[in-house]
Tab-separated table of C-alpha atoms in Angstrom:
chain	number	residue	atom	x	y	z
W	1	MET	CA	73.041	92.352	121.062
W	2	ALA	CA	72.837	95.335	123.984
W	3	THR	CA	73.393	98.778	123.163
W	4	VAL	CA	76.268	99.768	126.045
W	5	LYS	CA	78.335	102.901	126.412
W	6	ALA	CA	82.006	102.665	125.950
W	7	ASN	CA	83.172	103.470	129.063
W	8	ASN	CA	80.710	100.812	130.893
W	9	ILE	CA	82.093	98.205	128.656
W	10	PHE	CA	85.512	99.232	129.762
W	11	ARG	CA	84.403	99.183	133.581
W	12	PHE	CA	83.083	95.882	133.245
W	13	CYS	CA	85.687	94.003	131.974
W	14	ILE	CA	87.999	95.958	134.723
W	15	ASN	CA	85.810	94.654	137.395
W	16	GLN	CA	85.835	91.039	135.857
W	17	LEU	CA	89.436	90.455	135.340
W	18	ASN	CA	91.721	89.521	137.886
W	19	ILE	CA	94.684	89.058	136.369
W	20	ASP	CA	98.127	91.666	135.825
W	21	GLU	CA	98.140	94.599	133.508
W	22	LYS	CA	94.262	94.552	133.093
W	23	GLU	CA	93.882	97.701	131.973
W	24	ALA	CA	96.118	97.274	129.399
W	25	ILE	CA	94.761	93.937	128.343
W	26	THR	CA	91.233	95.483	128.100
W	27	TYR	CA	92.504	98.220	125.859
W	28	ILE	CA	93.928	95.582	123.473
W	29	LEU	CA	90.561	93.332	123.716
W	30	LEU	CA	88.219	96.097	123.051
W	31	GLU	CA	89.971	97.540	120.367
W	32	ASP	CA	91.262	94.380	118.734
W	33	ALA	CA	88.054	92.475	118.895
W	34	TYR	CA	85.426	95.361	118.869
W	35	GLY	CA	86.939	98.022	116.952
W	36	ILE	CA	86.612	100.181	120.286
W	37	THR	CA	89.350	102.483	120.946
W	38	LYS	CA	90.841	104.505	123.959
W	39	THR	CA	88.987	107.515	122.538
W	40	ASP	CA	85.952	105.965	121.980
W	41	ILE	CA	86.027	105.198	125.624
W	42	LEU	CA	86.980	108.571	126.744
W	43	LEU	CA	84.167	110.218	124.707
W	44	ASN	CA	81.993	107.443	125.616
W	45	LYS	CA	80.600	106.091	122.529
W	46	VAL	CA	77.717	104.105	122.251
W	47	PHE	CA	78.342	100.390	120.623
W	48	ASN	CA	76.262	97.263	120.003
W	49	LEU	CA	78.110	94.161	122.055
W	50	LYS	CA	77.258	90.650	122.135
W	51	GLN	CA	77.220	90.428	126.285
W	52	GLU	CA	77.857	86.456	126.268
W	53	LEU	CA	80.690	86.818	123.674
W	54	LEU	CA	82.581	89.219	125.781
W	55	GLU	CA	82.270	87.250	129.111
W	56	GLY	CA	83.344	84.224	127.593
W	57	GLN	CA	86.525	86.273	126.646
W	58	LEU	CA	87.172	87.712	129.787
W	59	LYS	CA	86.666	83.680	131.078
W	60	ARG	CA	89.734	82.863	128.884
W	61	LEU	CA	91.733	85.606	130.200
W	62	ASN	CA	91.216	84.894	133.728
W	63	ALA	CA	92.271	81.319	132.717
W	64	GLN	CA	95.417	82.821	131.586
W	65	GLU	CA	94.815	82.549	127.876
W	66	PRO	CA	96.956	84.952	125.752
W	67	ILE	CA	95.140	87.786	124.368
W	68	GLN	CA	96.474	86.980	121.035
W	69	GLN	CA	94.610	83.874	120.708
W	70	ILE	CA	91.658	85.041	122.078
W	71	VAL	CA	91.285	87.946	119.094
W	72	GLY	CA	92.851	85.845	116.864
W	73	PHE	CA	96.072	87.684	115.890
W	74	THR	CA	98.478	89.870	117.203
W	75	TYR	CA	101.348	92.232	115.009
W	76	PHE	CA	104.970	91.975	113.905
W	77	SER	CA	106.963	94.128	112.175
W	78	SER	CA	103.885	96.429	112.054
W	79	ARG	CA	101.981	93.793	110.059
W	80	LYS	CA	99.024	91.738	111.311
W	81	PHE	CA	99.546	87.934	111.866
W	82	LYS	CA	97.138	85.573	112.642
W	83	VAL	CA	97.789	82.989	115.138
W	84	SER	CA	96.626	80.164	117.313
W	85	LYS	CA	97.128	77.339	119.786
W	86	ASP	CA	99.230	75.657	116.828
W	87	VAL	CA	101.896	78.983	116.712
W	88	LEU	CA	104.333	80.210	118.677
W	89	ILE	CA	103.450	83.934	119.397
W	90	PRO	CA	105.893	86.194	118.000
W	91	ARG	CA	107.862	88.079	120.417
W	92	PRO	CA	108.774	91.676	119.955
W	93	GLU	CA	112.638	90.983	120.181
W	94	THR	CA	112.325	88.428	117.419
W	95	GLU	CA	111.496	91.140	114.854
W	96	GLU	CA	115.392	92.209	115.002
W	97	ILE	CA	116.007	89.172	112.864
W	98	ILE	CA	114.652	91.113	110.305
W	99	ASP	CA	116.920	94.376	110.388
W	100	LEU	CA	120.043	91.584	111.204
W	101	VAL	CA	118.817	89.676	107.776
W	102	LYS	CA	118.660	92.831	105.636
W	103	ASP	CA	121.863	94.414	107.260
W	104	PHE	CA	123.226	91.297	105.097
W	105	ASP	CA	123.697	93.032	101.787
W	106	SER	CA	122.555	90.658	99.061
W	107	PRO	CA	120.752	91.684	95.598
W	108	LYS	CA	118.779	88.769	94.854
W	109	PRO	CA	118.907	86.625	98.237
W	110	SER	CA	117.459	83.439	98.460
W	111	ILE	CA	116.388	82.572	101.897
W	112	ILE	CA	114.842	79.686	103.885
W	113	ASP	CA	113.244	80.133	107.396
W	114	ILE	CA	113.250	77.224	109.489
W	115	GLY	CA	110.776	76.284	111.977
W	116	THR	CA	108.316	78.910	110.636
W	117	GLY	CA	105.493	78.438	112.654
W	118	SER	CA	103.217	81.613	111.961
W	119	GLY	CA	105.686	82.453	109.081
W	120	CYS	CA	105.927	85.824	110.558
W	121	ILE	CA	109.517	86.192	109.842
W	122	ALA	CA	109.401	84.838	106.267
W	123	ILE	CA	106.891	86.741	105.053
W	124	THR	CA	108.170	89.776	106.498
W	125	LEU	CA	111.419	89.228	104.725
W	126	ALA	CA	109.612	88.257	101.273
W	127	LEU	CA	107.664	91.923	101.448
W	128	GLU	CA	110.600	94.063	102.630
W	129	ILE	CA	113.179	92.014	100.614
W	130	PRO	CA	111.091	92.553	97.206
W	131	ASN	CA	113.996	90.587	94.993
W	132	ALA	CA	114.410	87.840	98.030
W	133	THR	CA	113.206	83.849	97.138
W	134	VAL	CA	111.861	82.837	100.157
W	135	SER	CA	111.332	79.432	101.514
W	136	ALA	CA	109.787	78.408	104.855
W	137	LEU	CA	109.419	74.934	106.812
W	138	ASP	CA	108.055	73.375	109.543
W	139	VAL	CA	106.982	70.242	111.054
W	140	SER	CA	103.386	70.701	111.983
W	141	LYS	CA	100.854	70.641	109.437
W	142	ASN	CA	98.480	72.917	111.496
W	143	ALA	CA	101.468	75.529	112.039
W	144	LEU	CA	101.721	75.404	108.190
W	145	LYS	CA	97.943	76.508	107.484
W	146	ILE	CA	98.417	79.176	109.691
W	147	ALA	CA	101.493	80.487	107.649
W	148	LYS	CA	100.003	79.792	104.444
W	149	GLN	CA	96.822	82.023	105.419
W	150	ASN	CA	99.478	84.726	106.717
W	151	ALA	CA	101.159	85.079	103.511
W	152	GLU	CA	97.658	84.793	101.503
W	153	ASP	CA	96.601	87.940	103.729
W	154	LEU	CA	99.587	89.862	102.980
W	155	LYS	CA	100.193	88.837	99.597
W	156	ALA	CA	103.707	87.750	100.343
W	157	ASN	CA	105.383	85.223	98.028
W	158	VAL	CA	106.531	82.293	99.951
W	159	THR	CA	106.950	78.798	99.311
W	160	PHE	CA	106.129	76.300	102.267
W	161	ILE	CA	107.701	73.147	103.065
W	162	GLU	CA	106.413	70.509	106.089
W	163	ALA	CA	109.250	68.612	106.711
W	164	ASP	CA	111.211	67.807	109.650
W	165	PHE	CA	114.456	69.717	109.971
W	166	LEU	CA	116.359	67.167	112.075
W	167	SER	CA	116.517	64.809	108.837
W	168	TYR	CA	115.824	67.539	106.528
W	169	ASP	CA	119.070	67.410	103.776
W	170	GLU	CA	117.882	69.513	100.730
W	171	GLY	CA	117.803	73.027	98.735
W	172	ASN	CA	120.692	75.716	98.213
W	173	PHE	CA	120.309	79.069	100.052
W	174	ASP	CA	121.954	82.493	100.514
W	175	MET	CA	120.580	82.706	103.911
W	176	ILE	CA	119.089	80.949	106.584
W	177	VAL	CA	117.110	82.311	109.559
W	178	SER	CA	115.760	80.336	112.156
W	179	ASN	CA	114.028	80.966	115.575
W	180	PRO	CA	113.988	76.723	116.980
W	181	PRO	CA	112.700	75.419	120.070
W	182	TYR	CA	115.562	76.231	122.203
W	183	ILE	CA	113.879	76.302	126.056
W	184	LYS	CA	115.612	73.455	128.254
W	185	ASN	CA	112.846	71.388	129.713
W	186	SER	CA	114.099	72.485	133.219
W	187	GLU	CA	113.563	75.750	132.631
W	188	ARG	CA	109.320	75.201	132.394
W	189	GLU	CA	109.230	76.072	136.018
W	190	GLU	CA	110.402	79.588	134.992
W	191	MET	CA	107.664	79.999	132.434
W	192	SER	CA	104.038	81.486	133.095
W	193	LYS	CA	101.125	79.633	132.486
W	194	ASN	CA	99.921	81.660	129.900
W	195	VAL	CA	102.990	79.990	127.696
W	196	LEU	CA	102.874	76.614	129.403
W	197	ASP	CA	99.128	76.277	128.983
W	198	PHE	CA	98.424	77.883	125.477
W	199	GLU	CA	101.778	77.949	122.916
W	200	PRO	CA	103.181	74.630	121.181
W	201	ALA	CA	105.493	72.794	123.455
W	202	LEU	CA	106.626	71.406	120.378
W	203	ALA	CA	108.147	74.992	119.266
W	204	LEU	CA	109.518	75.850	122.700
W	205	PHE	CA	111.243	73.105	124.582
W	206	VAL	CA	114.152	71.119	123.735
W	207	GLU	CA	115.429	67.955	125.982
W	208	ASP	CA	118.450	69.074	128.737
W	209	GLU	CA	120.503	66.379	127.664
W	210	ASN	CA	121.286	67.843	124.041
W	211	PRO	CA	119.592	71.696	124.169
W	212	LEU	CA	121.713	72.690	121.323
W	213	ILE	CA	120.308	70.158	118.826
W	214	PHE	CA	118.815	72.665	116.134
W	215	TYR	CA	121.570	74.928	116.291
W	216	THR	CA	124.319	71.485	115.506
W	217	THR	CA	121.847	70.295	112.696
W	218	LEU	CA	121.661	74.141	111.501
W	219	ALA	CA	125.555	74.715	111.669
W	220	LYS	CA	125.937	71.365	109.789
W	221	TYR	CA	123.043	72.338	107.146
W	222	GLY	CA	124.641	75.444	106.782
W	223	LYS	CA	127.816	73.862	105.673
W	224	LYS	CA	126.475	71.977	103.589
W	225	HIS	CA	123.884	74.050	101.886
W	226	LEU	CA	124.555	77.662	102.066
W	227	ASN	CA	125.776	79.380	98.854
W	228	LYS	CA	129.392	81.123	98.933
W	229	GLU	CA	129.321	83.908	101.148
W	230	GLY	CA	126.147	82.902	102.896
W	231	PHE	CA	124.736	84.101	105.834
W	232	ILE	CA	123.276	82.381	109.003
W	233	CYS	CA	121.017	84.200	111.613
W	234	VAL	CA	119.437	82.430	114.786
W	235	GLU	CA	117.753	83.336	117.693
W	236	ILE	CA	119.010	81.577	120.749
W	237	ASN	CA	118.759	80.884	124.653
W	238	SER	CA	119.902	83.587	126.464
W	239	TYR	CA	121.182	81.382	129.144
W	240	LEU	CA	123.210	79.088	126.244
W	241	GLY	CA	124.784	82.212	124.124
W	242	GLN	CA	128.331	81.226	124.180
W	243	GLU	CA	127.696	77.872	123.971
W	244	THR	CA	125.699	78.565	120.815
W	245	LYS	CA	128.100	80.672	119.106
W	246	GLU	CA	130.848	78.143	119.757
W	247	VAL	CA	128.693	75.429	117.677
W	248	PHE	CA	129.193	77.537	114.558
W	249	ILE	CA	132.989	78.300	115.185
W	250	GLN	CA	133.533	74.423	115.718
W	251	GLU	CA	131.340	73.601	112.342
W	252	GLY	CA	133.980	76.303	110.612
W	253	PHE	CA	131.644	79.408	109.864
W	254	ARG	CA	133.671	82.842	109.541
W	255	ASP	CA	132.621	85.983	111.426
W	256	VAL	CA	130.437	84.440	113.886
W	257	LYS	CA	128.806	86.856	116.298
W	258	LEU	CA	126.694	86.990	119.591
W	259	ILE	CA	124.051	89.986	119.511
W	260	LYS	CA	121.913	91.052	122.419
W	261	ASP	CA	118.479	91.789	122.265
W	262	PHE	CA	116.923	95.330	123.223
W	263	TYR	CA	116.383	93.885	126.603
W	264	ASP	CA	120.210	93.313	126.857
W	265	LYS	CA	119.874	89.608	126.557
W	266	ASP	CA	122.194	87.558	124.336
W	267	ARG	CA	119.583	86.867	121.600
W	268	PHE	CA	121.023	86.120	118.144
W	269	VAL	CA	124.118	84.329	116.688
W	270	THR	CA	124.865	85.515	113.125
W	271	ALA	CA	127.551	83.449	110.964
W	272	LYS	CA	129.136	83.647	107.236
W	273	SER	CA	129.840	80.425	105.607
């Protein structure tokens, strides 16, 4: 343990890193891992620091490991969620799902989040819709461990289900929410190393021959298991917006909408039963 001035720590990190946006990443690392804020750096406060730990984290950053996995958490809808290599790191655009679901007026909705990962969607909905009954399904035992820990930490009442959704046929709900795997294997070359090497392929990729397999299954599941006047909201592959919308139209859903995210990309489909 060494006593070091904050500005020296900051400069050391910048000199050691050879990644894009290294200043922004350094600020995140120092604040989230060590509680050293930008103000502390400006005031050049003194901190006790484990040099070897910091050096190891910088090596991991240089290997393109996501900062969220290095510090062990990220933020979603202003809440802190634990993450690991077993779950997809929540993206800012996914937060828009929360508002889309909340806009669907239902006094005491029963909701299922399919492919819950870290639990960020299910837990946020449970906290922001207090009268809701929320379930969350995932095929990954390790992902569910993270999700359950997040629910416990955030004091959210969520029922977790370990199952393969492609063969799941249980329950009745007012709302279905899902951010399923939707990236085609052929799109891997467009992905950055920090995603390909450190996030779970199970939560990301589908076969090129059947890229809408989860949406087809979601639509069929919804027609069977959504209550009358029910609602479904899914995140989608922006390259397959119209095709995904058509899946729900063909299955007989009403008021099917293709919605853009704040990057102006096709990102969500909503529909009513």
